[in-house]
mmCIF file of C-alpha atoms in Angstrom:
data_model
loop_
_atom_site.group_PDB
_atom_site.id
_atom_site.type_symbol
_atom_site.label_atom_id
_atom_site.label_comp_id
_atom_site.label_asym_id
_atom_site.label_seq_id
_atom_site.Cartn_x
_atom_site.Cartn_y
_atom_site.Cartn_z
ATOM 1 C CA MET A 86 27.174 -13.738 0.963
ATOM 2 C CA LYS A 87 24.390 -15.969 2.130
ATOM 3 C CA THR A 88 25.779 -16.364 5.625
ATOM 4 C CA GLU A 89 26.634 -12.655 5.863
ATOM 5 C CA MET A 90 23.170 -11.371 4.986
ATOM 6 C CA ARG A 91 21.406 -13.885 7.214
ATOM 7 C CA LYS A 92 23.754 -12.971 10.052
ATOM 8 C CA HIS A 93 22.852 -9.292 9.671
ATOM 9 C CA TYR A 94 19.155 -10.224 9.727
ATOM 10 C CA HIS A 95 19.610 -12.405 12.810
ATOM 11 C CA ASP A 96 21.640 -9.794 14.675
ATOM 12 C CA TYR A 97 19.110 -7.061 13.950
ATOM 13 C CA ILE A 98 16.140 -9.230 14.967
ATOM 14 C CA GLU A 99 17.798 -10.104 18.271
ATOM 15 C CA LYS A 100 18.640 -6.468 18.945
ATOM 16 C CA PHE A 101 15.096 -5.397 18.065
ATOM 17 C CA LYS A 102 13.582 -8.039 20.351
ATOM 18 C CA LYS A 103 15.578 -6.826 23.320
ATOM 19 C CA ALA A 104 14.733 -3.172 22.723
ATOM 20 C CA THR A 105 11.021 -3.561 21.961
ATOM 21 C CA PRO A 106 8.133 -4.312 24.373
ATOM 22 C CA ASP A 107 6.350 -7.652 23.995
ATOM 23 C CA GLU A 108 3.093 -5.850 23.189
ATOM 24 C CA ILE A 109 4.591 -4.397 20.014
ATOM 25 C CA HIS A 110 6.054 -7.752 19.000
ATOM 26 C CA GLU A 111 2.611 -9.296 19.397
ATOM 27 C CA LYS A 112 0.979 -6.645 17.219
ATOM 28 C CA MET A 113 3.573 -7.109 14.486
ATOM 29 C CA LYS A 114 3.147 -10.867 14.549
ATOM 30 C CA LYS A 115 -0.631 -10.456 14.452
ATOM 31 C CA ALA A 116 -0.372 -8.264 11.356
ATOM 32 C CA ILE A 117 1.813 -10.845 9.585
ATOM 33 C CA ASP A 118 -0.558 -13.684 10.532
ATOM 34 C CA GLU A 119 -3.562 -11.730 9.249
ATOM 35 C CA LEU A 120 -1.810 -10.992 5.967
ATOM 36 C CA GLU A 121 -0.801 -14.638 5.526
ATOM 37 C CA SER A 122 -4.405 -15.763 6.016
ATOM 38 C CA SER A 123 -5.785 -13.208 3.545
ATOM 39 C CA ASP A 124 -5.692 -13.100 -0.240
ATOM 40 C CA ASP A 125 -3.744 -9.832 -0.221
ATOM 41 C CA GLY A 126 -0.177 -9.731 -1.426
ATOM 42 C CA ASP A 127 -0.051 -13.245 -2.877
ATOM 43 C CA GLY A 128 1.884 -11.958 -5.873
ATOM 44 C CA LEU A 129 2.267 -13.306 -9.389
ATOM 45 C CA SER A 130 3.728 -16.764 -9.909
ATOM 46 C CA THR A 131 6.303 -18.453 -12.109
ATOM 47 C CA GLY A 132 4.926 -18.944 -15.620
ATOM 48 C CA GLU A 133 2.791 -15.802 -15.582
ATOM 49 C CA LYS A 134 3.437 -12.774 -17.750
ATOM 50 C CA ALA A 135 5.022 -9.825 -15.961
ATOM 51 C CA PRO A 136 3.067 -6.587 -16.469
ATOM 52 C CA ASN A 137 5.070 -3.901 -18.215
ATOM 53 C CA PHE A 138 5.710 -0.587 -16.472
ATOM 54 C CA ASN A 139 7.337 2.819 -16.866
ATOM 55 C CA LEU A 140 8.674 4.220 -13.593
ATOM 56 C CA PRO A 141 11.096 7.003 -12.634
ATOM 57 C CA ASP A 142 14.395 6.036 -11.076
ATOM 58 C CA ALA A 143 16.169 7.906 -8.274
ATOM 59 C CA LYS A 144 17.798 10.259 -10.791
ATOM 60 C CA GLY A 145 14.587 11.104 -12.645
ATOM 61 C CA LYS A 146 15.094 8.819 -15.627
ATOM 62 C CA THR A 147 12.064 6.809 -16.777
ATOM 63 C CA VAL A 148 12.729 3.086 -16.934
ATOM 64 C CA GLU A 149 10.551 0.673 -18.930
ATOM 65 C CA LEU A 150 10.613 -3.017 -18.042
ATOM 66 C CA TYR A 151 9.979 -4.413 -21.516
ATOM 67 C CA GLU A 152 12.580 -2.102 -23.062
ATOM 68 C CA GLN A 153 15.149 -3.409 -20.582
ATOM 69 C CA LEU A 154 14.142 -7.006 -21.374
ATOM 70 C CA LYS A 155 15.387 -6.495 -24.926
ATOM 71 C CA SER A 156 18.899 -6.556 -23.465
ATOM 72 C CA GLY A 157 18.480 -9.528 -21.118
ATOM 73 C CA PRO A 158 16.600 -10.890 -18.101
ATOM 74 C CA VAL A 159 15.578 -8.614 -15.221
ATOM 75 C CA VAL A 160 15.775 -9.288 -11.504
ATOM 76 C CA LEU A 161 12.872 -7.307 -10.056
ATOM 77 C CA THR A 162 12.597 -6.851 -6.307
ATOM 78 C CA PHE A 163 9.836 -4.998 -4.464
ATOM 79 C CA TYR A 164 10.778 -3.479 -1.120
ATOM 80 C CA ARG A 165 8.840 -1.500 1.488
ATOM 81 C CA GLY A 166 11.064 1.568 1.734
ATOM 82 C CA GLY A 167 14.361 2.998 2.862
ATOM 83 C CA TRP A 168 12.948 3.326 6.382
ATOM 84 C CA CYS A 169 12.907 -0.496 6.681
ATOM 85 C CA PRO A 170 16.219 -1.941 7.972
ATOM 86 C CA TYR A 171 15.539 -5.331 6.362
ATOM 87 C CA CYS A 172 15.037 -3.640 3.000
ATOM 88 C CA ASN A 173 18.319 -1.769 3.327
ATOM 89 C CA MET A 174 20.188 -4.965 4.186
ATOM 90 C CA GLU A 175 18.649 -6.661 1.165
ATOM 91 C CA LEU A 176 19.418 -3.793 -1.204
ATOM 92 C CA ARG A 177 23.043 -3.684 -0.074
ATOM 93 C CA ALA A 178 23.347 -7.473 -0.480
ATOM 94 C CA TYR A 179 22.225 -7.158 -4.096
ATOM 95 C CA GLN A 180 24.760 -4.392 -4.655
ATOM 96 C CA GLN A 181 27.505 -6.769 -3.531
ATOM 97 C CA ILE A 182 26.651 -9.254 -6.289
ATOM 98 C CA LEU A 183 25.663 -6.709 -8.952
ATOM 99 C CA ASP A 184 28.712 -7.450 -11.122
ATOM 100 C CA GLU A 185 27.798 -11.138 -11.108
ATOM 101 C CA ILE A 186 24.206 -10.330 -12.056
ATOM 102 C CA HIS A 187 25.488 -8.224 -14.941
ATOM 103 C CA GLY A 188 27.842 -11.072 -15.806
ATOM 104 C CA GLN A 189 24.758 -13.199 -16.454
ATOM 105 C CA GLY A 190 23.491 -10.576 -18.898
ATOM 106 C CA ALA A 191 20.778 -9.434 -16.466
ATOM 107 C CA GLU A 192 19.769 -6.121 -14.944
ATOM 108 C CA LEU A 193 18.505 -5.383 -11.424
ATOM 109 C CA MET A 194 15.553 -3.162 -10.545
ATOM 110 C CA ALA A 195 14.229 -2.347 -7.055
ATOM 111 C CA ILE A 196 10.747 -0.860 -6.634
ATOM 112 C CA SER A 197 9.093 0.811 -3.659
ATOM 113 C CA PRO A 198 6.143 3.185 -3.213
ATOM 114 C CA GLN A 199 8.473 5.936 -1.993
ATOM 115 C CA THR A 200 8.524 9.303 -3.711
ATOM 116 C CA PRO A 201 11.462 9.944 -6.069
ATOM 117 C CA ASP A 202 13.164 12.127 -3.439
ATOM 118 C CA GLN A 203 12.953 9.320 -0.880
ATOM 119 C CA SER A 204 14.195 6.817 -3.465
ATOM 120 C CA LEU A 205 17.177 9.062 -4.140
ATOM 121 C CA THR A 206 17.951 9.077 -0.416
ATOM 122 C CA THR A 207 17.783 5.262 -0.341
ATOM 123 C CA HIS A 208 19.935 5.060 -3.473
ATOM 124 C CA GLU A 209 22.642 7.323 -2.055
ATOM 125 C CA LYS A 210 22.571 5.992 1.515
ATOM 126 C CA ASN A 211 23.162 2.419 0.357
ATOM 127 C CA GLU A 212 25.534 3.391 -2.486
ATOM 128 C CA LEU A 213 23.496 1.484 -5.056
ATOM 129 C CA ASN A 214 24.470 1.289 -8.718
ATOM 130 C CA TYR A 215 21.246 -0.140 -10.081
ATOM 131 C CA HIS A 216 17.741 1.145 -10.813
ATOM 132 C CA VAL A 217 15.849 2.227 -7.677
ATOM 133 C CA LEU A 218 12.339 2.987 -8.934
ATOM 134 C CA SER A 219 9.447 4.953 -7.444
ATOM 135 C CA ASP A 220 6.000 3.378 -7.680
ATOM 136 C CA VAL A 221 4.004 6.152 -6.034
ATOM 137 C CA GLY A 222 0.522 4.910 -5.194
ATOM 138 C CA ASN A 223 1.647 1.274 -5.554
ATOM 139 C CA GLU A 224 0.172 1.130 -9.057
ATOM 140 C CA VAL A 225 2.729 -1.341 -10.395
ATOM 141 C CA ALA A 226 2.819 -3.352 -7.162
ATOM 142 C CA ASN A 227 -0.948 -3.667 -7.460
ATOM 143 C CA GLN A 228 -0.579 -5.122 -10.973
ATOM 144 C CA TYR A 229 1.759 -7.717 -9.454
ATOM 145 C CA ASN A 230 -0.837 -8.420 -6.718
ATOM 146 C CA LEU A 231 1.511 -7.393 -3.919
ATOM 147 C CA VAL A 232 -0.310 -4.542 -2.166
ATOM 148 C CA TYR A 233 -1.690 -4.760 1.348
ATOM 149 C CA GLN A 234 -3.130 -2.314 3.864
ATOM 150 C CA LEU A 235 -1.331 -1.781 7.139
ATOM 151 C CA PRO A 236 -3.852 -2.372 9.955
ATOM 152 C CA ASP A 237 -4.721 0.646 12.091
ATOM 153 C CA TYR A 238 -3.166 -0.847 15.220
ATOM 154 C CA LEU A 239 0.164 -1.192 13.401
ATOM 155 C CA VAL A 240 -0.086 2.295 11.913
ATOM 156 C CA ASP A 241 -0.356 3.564 15.499
ATOM 157 C CA VAL A 242 2.778 1.614 16.453
ATOM 158 C CA TYR A 243 4.709 3.095 13.535
ATOM 159 C CA LYS A 244 3.553 6.612 14.358
ATOM 160 C CA ASP A 245 4.521 6.185 18.008
ATOM 161 C CA LYS A 246 8.008 5.232 16.818
ATOM 162 C CA GLY A 247 8.130 8.368 14.657
ATOM 163 C CA LEU A 248 7.881 6.373 11.450
ATOM 164 C CA HIS A 249 5.534 8.137 9.031
ATOM 165 C CA VAL A 250 5.249 5.863 6.026
ATOM 166 C CA ASP A 251 2.671 8.216 4.524
ATOM 167 C CA LYS A 252 5.280 10.984 4.253
ATOM 168 C CA HIS A 253 7.799 8.638 2.644
ATOM 169 C CA ASN A 254 5.186 7.569 0.099
ATOM 170 C CA GLY A 255 3.554 10.917 -0.488
ATOM 171 C CA ASP A 256 0.008 9.680 0.177
ATOM 172 C CA GLU A 257 -2.299 8.900 3.080
ATOM 173 C CA THR A 258 -3.124 5.284 2.279
ATOM 174 C CA TRP A 259 -0.572 3.460 4.455
ATOM 175 C CA THR A 260 -0.381 0.674 1.881
ATOM 176 C CA LEU A 261 2.788 -1.261 1.137
ATOM 177 C CA PRO A 262 3.977 -3.993 -1.220
ATOM 178 C CA VAL A 263 4.764 -7.422 0.142
ATOM 179 C CA SER A 264 8.493 -8.016 -0.160
ATOM 180 C CA ALA A 265 8.866 -9.979 -3.399
ATOM 181 C CA THR A 266 11.546 -10.900 -5.907
ATOM 182 C CA TYR A 267 11.092 -12.041 -9.497
ATOM 183 C CA ILE A 268 13.326 -13.061 -12.352
ATOM 184 C CA ILE A 269 11.713 -12.080 -15.641
ATOM 185 C CA ASP A 270 12.998 -13.642 -18.861
ATOM 186 C CA THR A 271 13.389 -11.712 -22.088
ATOM 187 C CA ASP A 272 9.929 -12.717 -23.354
ATOM 188 C CA GLY A 273 8.311 -11.201 -20.254
ATOM 189 C CA THR A 274 7.659 -14.524 -18.522
ATOM 190 C CA ILE A 275 8.299 -14.847 -14.800
ATOM 191 C CA VAL A 276 10.772 -17.707 -14.356
ATOM 192 C CA TYR A 277 11.365 -17.295 -10.607
ATOM 193 C CA ASP A 278 9.246 -15.847 -7.808
ATOM 194 C CA TYR A 279 9.673 -15.431 -4.065
ATOM 195 C CA THR A 280 6.881 -13.739 -2.133
ATOM 196 C CA LYS A 281 6.346 -13.857 1.623
ATOM 197 C CA ALA A 282 3.918 -12.046 3.924
ATOM 198 C CA ASP A 283 6.610 -11.850 6.604
ATOM 199 C CA TYR A 284 8.729 -8.815 5.686
ATOM 200 C CA LYS A 285 11.726 -10.439 7.414
ATOM 201 C CA ASP A 286 11.667 -13.357 4.960
ATOM 202 C CA ARG A 287 13.414 -12.337 1.746
ATOM 203 C CA ALA A 288 14.828 -14.155 -1.233
ATOM 204 C CA GLU A 289 18.508 -14.856 -0.669
ATOM 205 C CA PRO A 290 20.402 -12.835 -3.331
ATOM 206 C CA SER A 291 22.897 -15.650 -3.883
ATOM 207 C CA ASP A 292 19.985 -18.014 -4.596
ATOM 208 C CA VAL A 293 18.579 -15.516 -7.089
ATOM 209 C CA LEU A 294 21.976 -15.414 -8.776
ATOM 210 C CA GLY A 295 21.942 -19.218 -8.934
ATOM 211 C CA GLU A 296 18.565 -19.119 -10.679
ATOM 212 C CA LEU A 297 19.928 -16.634 -13.194
ATOM 213 C CA LYS A 298 22.767 -18.998 -13.978
ATOM 214 C CA LYS A 299 20.242 -21.768 -14.685
ATOM 215 C CA ILE A 300 18.623 -19.586 -17.344
ATOM 216 C CA ASN A 301 21.970 -19.271 -19.132
ATOM 217 C CA ALA A 302 22.961 -22.922 -18.662
#
């Protein structure tokens, strides 16, 4: 699993590099560097209390974090959207180990600022059997200190590529959550966190599974 997902990431990055002008690469790197040097998107840390939330899933059902925690730990991952190839690779990797996550008595939830219709598309496209939640306006992501503003020069790059994040999210803000993964124990405490400004750097699902196993050890 670990090798497979990283290989997909590596292959896509190499393909993207060859197909994309250096100027665009430089702008993307600049945006990541600026985010890393700011206080935006730092995220909550291990030991902190996870804010509760009620969000609609891809099928219109409202899901409450603390209600789910009554049944066991929750793996909570924030992703940018179904338009992001790295997000799709990550979501599919979690699907591959979903039975093992459930075997540890845990549930998986994935959150993005996409509208419910867009979340449904992501859910169906990747054949996901876990909660894909819509956080329109990034309200929950903001409570987890994950929200950042895409710089104007990167918005222009996205638009030139025909990628209209604002339409996916149903607002004009062009804000996104930093890619982040948490394990939240049944008392609401964060027992594992992985947050990176670089959207290509994600928690390895097999490592997350290993952390879950430590909770039950």
